mmCIF file of C-alpha atoms in Angstrom:
data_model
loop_
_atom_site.group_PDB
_atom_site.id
_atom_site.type_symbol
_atom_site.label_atom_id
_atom_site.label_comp_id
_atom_site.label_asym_id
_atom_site.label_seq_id
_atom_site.Cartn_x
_atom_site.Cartn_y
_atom_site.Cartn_z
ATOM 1 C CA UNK A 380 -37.292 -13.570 1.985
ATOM 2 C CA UNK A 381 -34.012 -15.022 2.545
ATOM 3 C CA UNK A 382 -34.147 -15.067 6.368
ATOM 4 C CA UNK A 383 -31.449 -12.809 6.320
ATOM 5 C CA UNK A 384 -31.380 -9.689 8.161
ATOM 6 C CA UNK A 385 -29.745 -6.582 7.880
ATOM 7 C CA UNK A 386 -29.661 -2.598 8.969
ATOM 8 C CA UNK A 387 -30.199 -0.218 8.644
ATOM 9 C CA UNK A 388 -31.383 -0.630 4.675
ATOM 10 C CA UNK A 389 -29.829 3.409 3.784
ATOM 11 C CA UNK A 390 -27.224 4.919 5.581
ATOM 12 C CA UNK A 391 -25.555 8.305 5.052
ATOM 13 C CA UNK A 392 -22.934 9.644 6.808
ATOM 14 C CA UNK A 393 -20.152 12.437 6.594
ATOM 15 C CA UNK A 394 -16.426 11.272 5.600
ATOM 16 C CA UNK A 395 -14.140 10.477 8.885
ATOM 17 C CA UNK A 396 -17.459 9.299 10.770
ATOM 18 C CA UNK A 397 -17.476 5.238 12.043
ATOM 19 C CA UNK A 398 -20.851 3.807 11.030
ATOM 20 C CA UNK A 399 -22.138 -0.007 12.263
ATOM 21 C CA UNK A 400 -23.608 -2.459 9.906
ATOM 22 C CA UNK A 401 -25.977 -5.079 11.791
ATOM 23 C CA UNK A 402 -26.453 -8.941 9.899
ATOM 24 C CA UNK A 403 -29.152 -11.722 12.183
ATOM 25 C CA UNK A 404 -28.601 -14.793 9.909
ATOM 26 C CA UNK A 405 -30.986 -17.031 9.430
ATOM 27 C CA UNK A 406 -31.613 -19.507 12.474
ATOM 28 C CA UNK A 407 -29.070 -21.853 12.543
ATOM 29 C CA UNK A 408 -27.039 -21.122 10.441
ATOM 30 C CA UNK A 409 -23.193 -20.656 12.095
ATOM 31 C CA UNK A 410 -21.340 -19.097 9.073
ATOM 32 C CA UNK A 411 -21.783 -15.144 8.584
ATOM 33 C CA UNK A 412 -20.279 -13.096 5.144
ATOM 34 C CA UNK A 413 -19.329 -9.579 4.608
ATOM 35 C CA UNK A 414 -19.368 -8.721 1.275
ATOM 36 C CA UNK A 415 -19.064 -5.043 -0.365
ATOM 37 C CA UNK A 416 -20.214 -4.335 -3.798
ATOM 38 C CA UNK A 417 -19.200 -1.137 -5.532
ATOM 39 C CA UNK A 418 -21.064 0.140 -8.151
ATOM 40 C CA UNK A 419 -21.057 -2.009 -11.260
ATOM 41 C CA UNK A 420 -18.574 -4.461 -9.244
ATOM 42 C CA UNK A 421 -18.499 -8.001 -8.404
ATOM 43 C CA UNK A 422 -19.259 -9.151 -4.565
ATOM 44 C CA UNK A 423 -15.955 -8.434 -2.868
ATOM 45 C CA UNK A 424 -15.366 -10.986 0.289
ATOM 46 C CA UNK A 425 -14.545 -8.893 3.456
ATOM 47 C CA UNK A 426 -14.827 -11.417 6.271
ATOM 48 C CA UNK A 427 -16.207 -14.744 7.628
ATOM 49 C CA UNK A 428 -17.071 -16.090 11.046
ATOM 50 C CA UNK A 429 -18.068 -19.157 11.904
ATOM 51 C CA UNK A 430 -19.671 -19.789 15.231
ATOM 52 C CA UNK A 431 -18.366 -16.290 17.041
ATOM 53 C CA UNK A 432 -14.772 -16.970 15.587
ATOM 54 C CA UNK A 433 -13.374 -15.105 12.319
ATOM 55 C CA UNK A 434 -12.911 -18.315 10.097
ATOM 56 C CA UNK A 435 -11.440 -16.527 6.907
ATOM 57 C CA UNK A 436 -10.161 -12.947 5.831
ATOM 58 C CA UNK A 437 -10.597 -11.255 2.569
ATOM 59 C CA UNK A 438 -9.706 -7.663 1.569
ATOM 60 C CA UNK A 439 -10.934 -6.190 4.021
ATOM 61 C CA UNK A 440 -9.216 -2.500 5.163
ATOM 62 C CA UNK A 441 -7.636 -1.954 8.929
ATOM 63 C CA UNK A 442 -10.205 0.623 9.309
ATOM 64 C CA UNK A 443 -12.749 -1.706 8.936
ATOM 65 C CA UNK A 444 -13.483 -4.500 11.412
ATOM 66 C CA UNK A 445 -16.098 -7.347 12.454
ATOM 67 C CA UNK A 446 -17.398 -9.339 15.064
ATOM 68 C CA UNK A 447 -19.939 -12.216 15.753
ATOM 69 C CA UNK A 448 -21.707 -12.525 19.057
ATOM 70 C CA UNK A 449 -22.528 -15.307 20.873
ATOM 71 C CA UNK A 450 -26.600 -15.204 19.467
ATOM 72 C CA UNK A 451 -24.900 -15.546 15.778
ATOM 73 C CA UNK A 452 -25.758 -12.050 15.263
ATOM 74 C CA UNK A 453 -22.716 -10.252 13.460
ATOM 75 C CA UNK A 454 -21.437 -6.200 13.012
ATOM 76 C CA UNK A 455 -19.352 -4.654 10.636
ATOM 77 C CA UNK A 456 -17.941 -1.678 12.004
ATOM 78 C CA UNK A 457 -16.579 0.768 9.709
ATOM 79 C CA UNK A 458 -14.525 3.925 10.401
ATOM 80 C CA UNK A 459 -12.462 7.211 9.451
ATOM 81 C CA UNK A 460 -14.826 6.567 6.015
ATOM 82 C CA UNK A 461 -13.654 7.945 2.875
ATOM 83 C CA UNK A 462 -15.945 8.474 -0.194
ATOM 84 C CA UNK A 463 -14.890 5.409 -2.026
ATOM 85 C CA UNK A 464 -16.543 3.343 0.975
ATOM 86 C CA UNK A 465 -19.663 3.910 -0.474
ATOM 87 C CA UNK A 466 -21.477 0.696 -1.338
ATOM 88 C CA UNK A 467 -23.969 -1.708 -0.896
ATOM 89 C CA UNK A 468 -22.830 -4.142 1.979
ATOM 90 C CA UNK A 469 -23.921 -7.394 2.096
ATOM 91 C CA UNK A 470 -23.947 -10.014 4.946
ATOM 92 C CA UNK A 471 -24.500 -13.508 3.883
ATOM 93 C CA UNK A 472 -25.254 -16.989 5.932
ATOM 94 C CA UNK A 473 -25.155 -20.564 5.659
ATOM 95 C CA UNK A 474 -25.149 -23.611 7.416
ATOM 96 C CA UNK A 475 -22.037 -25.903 7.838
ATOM 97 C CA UNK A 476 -21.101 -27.666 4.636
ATOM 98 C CA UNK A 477 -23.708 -26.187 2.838
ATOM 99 C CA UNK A 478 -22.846 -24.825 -0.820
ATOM 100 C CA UNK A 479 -25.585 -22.092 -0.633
ATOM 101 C CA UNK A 480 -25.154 -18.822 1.010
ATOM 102 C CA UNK A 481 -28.331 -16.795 1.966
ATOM 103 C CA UNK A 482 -27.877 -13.269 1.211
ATOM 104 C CA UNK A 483 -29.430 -10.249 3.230
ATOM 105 C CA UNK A 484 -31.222 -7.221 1.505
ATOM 106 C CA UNK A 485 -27.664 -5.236 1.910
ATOM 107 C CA UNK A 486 -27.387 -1.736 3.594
ATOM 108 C CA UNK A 487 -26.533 1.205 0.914
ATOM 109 C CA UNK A 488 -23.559 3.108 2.621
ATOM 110 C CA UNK A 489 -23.650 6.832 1.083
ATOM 111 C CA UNK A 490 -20.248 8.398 2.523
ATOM 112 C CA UNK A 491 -20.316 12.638 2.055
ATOM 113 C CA UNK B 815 -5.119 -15.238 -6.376
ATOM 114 C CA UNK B 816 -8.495 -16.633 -7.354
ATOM 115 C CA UNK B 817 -9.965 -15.160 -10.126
ATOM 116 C CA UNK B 818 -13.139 -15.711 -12.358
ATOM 117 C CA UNK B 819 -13.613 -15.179 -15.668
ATOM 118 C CA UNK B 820 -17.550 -13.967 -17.074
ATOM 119 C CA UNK B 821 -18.696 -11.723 -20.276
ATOM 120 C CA UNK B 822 -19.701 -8.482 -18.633
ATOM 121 C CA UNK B 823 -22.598 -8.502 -20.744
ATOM 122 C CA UNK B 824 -24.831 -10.005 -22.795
ATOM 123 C CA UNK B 825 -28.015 -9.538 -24.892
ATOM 124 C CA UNK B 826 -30.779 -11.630 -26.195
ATOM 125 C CA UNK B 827 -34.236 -11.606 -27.433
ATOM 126 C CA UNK B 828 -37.373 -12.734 -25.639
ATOM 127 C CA UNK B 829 -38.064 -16.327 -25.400
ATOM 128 C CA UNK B 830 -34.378 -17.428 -26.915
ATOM 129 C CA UNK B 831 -31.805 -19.424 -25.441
ATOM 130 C CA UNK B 832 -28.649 -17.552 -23.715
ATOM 131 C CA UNK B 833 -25.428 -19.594 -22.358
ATOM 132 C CA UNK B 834 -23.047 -17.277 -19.982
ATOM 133 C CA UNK B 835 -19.806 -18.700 -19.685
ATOM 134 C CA UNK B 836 -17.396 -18.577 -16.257
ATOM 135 C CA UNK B 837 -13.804 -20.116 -16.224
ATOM 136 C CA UNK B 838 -11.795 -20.248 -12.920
ATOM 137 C CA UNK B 839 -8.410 -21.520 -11.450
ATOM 138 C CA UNK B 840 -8.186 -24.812 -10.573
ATOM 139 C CA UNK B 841 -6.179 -25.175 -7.382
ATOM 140 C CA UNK B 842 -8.299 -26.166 -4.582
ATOM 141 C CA UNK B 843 -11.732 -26.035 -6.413
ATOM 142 C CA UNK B 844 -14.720 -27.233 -4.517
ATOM 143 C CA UNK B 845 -17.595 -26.403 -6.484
ATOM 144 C CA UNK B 846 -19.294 -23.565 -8.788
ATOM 145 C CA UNK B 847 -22.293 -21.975 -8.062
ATOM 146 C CA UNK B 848 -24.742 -19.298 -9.865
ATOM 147 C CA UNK B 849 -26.409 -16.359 -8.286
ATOM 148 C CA UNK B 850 -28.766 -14.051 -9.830
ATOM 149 C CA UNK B 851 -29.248 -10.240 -8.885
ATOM 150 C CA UNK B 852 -32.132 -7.592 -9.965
ATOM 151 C CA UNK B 853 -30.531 -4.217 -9.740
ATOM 152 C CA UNK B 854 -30.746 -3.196 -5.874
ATOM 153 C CA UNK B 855 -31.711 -6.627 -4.693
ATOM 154 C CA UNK B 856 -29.825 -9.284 -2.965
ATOM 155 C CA UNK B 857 -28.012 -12.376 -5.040
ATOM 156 C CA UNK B 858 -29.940 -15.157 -5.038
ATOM 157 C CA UNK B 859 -28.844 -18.779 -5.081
ATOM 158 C CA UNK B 860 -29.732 -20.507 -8.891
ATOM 159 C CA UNK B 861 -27.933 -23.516 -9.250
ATOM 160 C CA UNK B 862 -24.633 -25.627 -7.959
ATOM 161 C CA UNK B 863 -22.139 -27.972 -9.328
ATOM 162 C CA UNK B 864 -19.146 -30.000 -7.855
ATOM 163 C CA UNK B 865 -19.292 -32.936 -10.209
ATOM 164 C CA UNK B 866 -19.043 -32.461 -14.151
ATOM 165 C CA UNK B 867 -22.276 -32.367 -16.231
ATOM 166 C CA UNK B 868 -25.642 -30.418 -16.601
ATOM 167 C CA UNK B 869 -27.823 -30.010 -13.464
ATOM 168 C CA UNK B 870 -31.392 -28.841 -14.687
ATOM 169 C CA UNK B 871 -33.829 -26.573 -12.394
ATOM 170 C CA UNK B 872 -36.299 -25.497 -14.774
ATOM 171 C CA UNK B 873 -35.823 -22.902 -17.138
ATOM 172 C CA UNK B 874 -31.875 -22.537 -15.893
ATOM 173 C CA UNK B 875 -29.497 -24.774 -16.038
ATOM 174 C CA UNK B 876 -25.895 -25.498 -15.077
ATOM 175 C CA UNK B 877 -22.900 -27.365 -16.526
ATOM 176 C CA UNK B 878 -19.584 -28.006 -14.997
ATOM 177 C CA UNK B 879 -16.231 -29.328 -16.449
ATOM 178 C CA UNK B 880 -13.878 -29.974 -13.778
ATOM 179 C CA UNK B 881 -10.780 -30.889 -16.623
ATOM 180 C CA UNK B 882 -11.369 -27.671 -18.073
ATOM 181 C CA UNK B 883 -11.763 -25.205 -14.899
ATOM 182 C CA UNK B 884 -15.308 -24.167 -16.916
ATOM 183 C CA UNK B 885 -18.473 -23.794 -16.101
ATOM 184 C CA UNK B 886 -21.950 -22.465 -18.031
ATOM 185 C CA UNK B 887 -24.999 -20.945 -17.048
ATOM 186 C CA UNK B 888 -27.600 -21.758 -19.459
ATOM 187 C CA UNK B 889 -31.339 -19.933 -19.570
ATOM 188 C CA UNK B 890 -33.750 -21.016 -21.622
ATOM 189 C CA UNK B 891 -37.308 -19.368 -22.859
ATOM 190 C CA UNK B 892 -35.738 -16.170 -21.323
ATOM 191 C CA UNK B 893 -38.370 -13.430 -20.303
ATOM 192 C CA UNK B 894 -37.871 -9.805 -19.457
ATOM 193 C CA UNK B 895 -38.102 -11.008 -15.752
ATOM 194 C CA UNK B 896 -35.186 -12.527 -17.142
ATOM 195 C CA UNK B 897 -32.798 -9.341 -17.463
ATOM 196 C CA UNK B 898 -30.406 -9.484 -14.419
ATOM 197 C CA UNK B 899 -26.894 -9.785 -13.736
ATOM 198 C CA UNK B 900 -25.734 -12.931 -12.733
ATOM 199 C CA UNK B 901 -23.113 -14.449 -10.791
ATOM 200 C CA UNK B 902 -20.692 -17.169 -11.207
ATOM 201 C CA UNK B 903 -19.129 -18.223 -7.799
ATOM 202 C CA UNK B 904 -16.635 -20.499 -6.545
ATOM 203 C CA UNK B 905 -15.393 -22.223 -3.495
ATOM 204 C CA UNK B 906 -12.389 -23.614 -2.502
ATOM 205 C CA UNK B 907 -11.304 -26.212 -0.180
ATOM 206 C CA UNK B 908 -14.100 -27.129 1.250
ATOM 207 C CA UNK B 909 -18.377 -26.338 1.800
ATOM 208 C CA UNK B 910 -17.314 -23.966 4.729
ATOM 209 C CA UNK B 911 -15.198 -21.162 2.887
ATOM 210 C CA UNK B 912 -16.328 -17.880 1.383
ATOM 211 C CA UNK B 913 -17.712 -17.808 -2.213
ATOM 212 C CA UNK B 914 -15.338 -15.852 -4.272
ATOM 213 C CA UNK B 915 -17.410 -13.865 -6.654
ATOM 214 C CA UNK B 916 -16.693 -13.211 -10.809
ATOM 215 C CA UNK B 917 -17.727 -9.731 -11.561
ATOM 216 C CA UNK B 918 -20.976 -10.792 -13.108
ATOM 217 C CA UNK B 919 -22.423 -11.073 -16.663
ATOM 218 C CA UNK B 920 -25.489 -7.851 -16.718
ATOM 219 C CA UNK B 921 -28.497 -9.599 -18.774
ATOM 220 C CA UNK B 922 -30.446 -8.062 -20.836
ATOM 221 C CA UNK B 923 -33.389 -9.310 -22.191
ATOM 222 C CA UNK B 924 -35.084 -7.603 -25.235
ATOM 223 C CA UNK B 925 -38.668 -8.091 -27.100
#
């Protein structure tokens, strides 16, 4: 158990809906990580925040969006969903200066 | 942009030795780390390097060449448990930024 928590674990959902993926890091740490991972893909960096501040942007789309609130806890909101938004989505933590990342069990995003 | 370099797969037999390979671009390196990840799990953390040479953690081990923007992942007495896809990963800049993530090397271990 990493100490990472996310959900909902499976999540299926009709194209055009907006869906919210919830991340509690583990306690203390101040650094949250989106990732999405596409079948037979690589980790793909969405966002960071540090702290309740977005620290560092990666390719994430304008229909998708974050936030981190002020008990660490972080959302990735995700709208007007298309079929190729189905992945796994993982949230990641980590404590300042620290080389590892913690990584949740992911949420499987099925778009129909 | 950043991009890493990793075989996207490799095979080898029970209880051999197996060395997966990761080259990256230099500017701004920080360090290299290793994750490992079961189909439908979560990466886990292996094994990090920001100086050259071998760090050893059991059966896995890493090496890092700074000069030559190259790193190795090297597994030794592999078992089935073994058979995995695994992760090279580095940051830049500093401890503090994301992990960028090569597409991973898929593992699989045979009797």
């Amino acid at each position: 158990d990493s100490g990472v928590t996310q959900t909902p674990k499976h999540l299926i959902t009709a194209t055009g809906q907006r869906v919210t993926l919830r991340c509690s890091p583990r306690s203390g740490d101040l650094s949250v990580y989106w990732y999405q991972q596409s079948l037979d893909q690589g980790l793909q960096f969405l966002i960071q925040y540090y702290n309740g501040e977005e620290r560092a942007k990666g390719n994430i789309l304008e229909r998708f969006s974050a936030q981190q609130f002020p008990d660490l806890h972080s959302e990735l909101n995700l709208s007007s969903l298309e079929l190729g938004d189905s992945a796994l989505y993982f949230c990641a933590s980590s404590a300042e200066m620290n080389t590892e990342a913690f990584f949740g069990q992911g949420t499987r995003l099925t778009v129909v | 942009g950043q991009s890493l370099e990793q075989p996207s797969e490799v095979t080898a037999v029970e209880g051999a030795i197996v060395q997966i390979n990761c080259t990256y671009q230099t500017s701004g390196f920080y360090g290299l780390s290793w994750y490992q990840q079961h189909d439908g799990g979560a990466p886990t953390f292996l094994s990090y390097n920001a100086l050259d040479g071998l760090e050893e953690t059991g059966r896995f081990s890493s090496f890092l060449s700074r000069s030559d923007s190259y790193g190795y992942l090297l597994l030794q007495e592999l078992q089935m448990k073994d058979s995995a896809s695994y992760f090279c990963a580095v940051r830049y800049d500093s401890g503090n930024t994301p992990l960028v993530f090569g597409k991973g090397t898929r593992l699989s271990v045979i009797a």
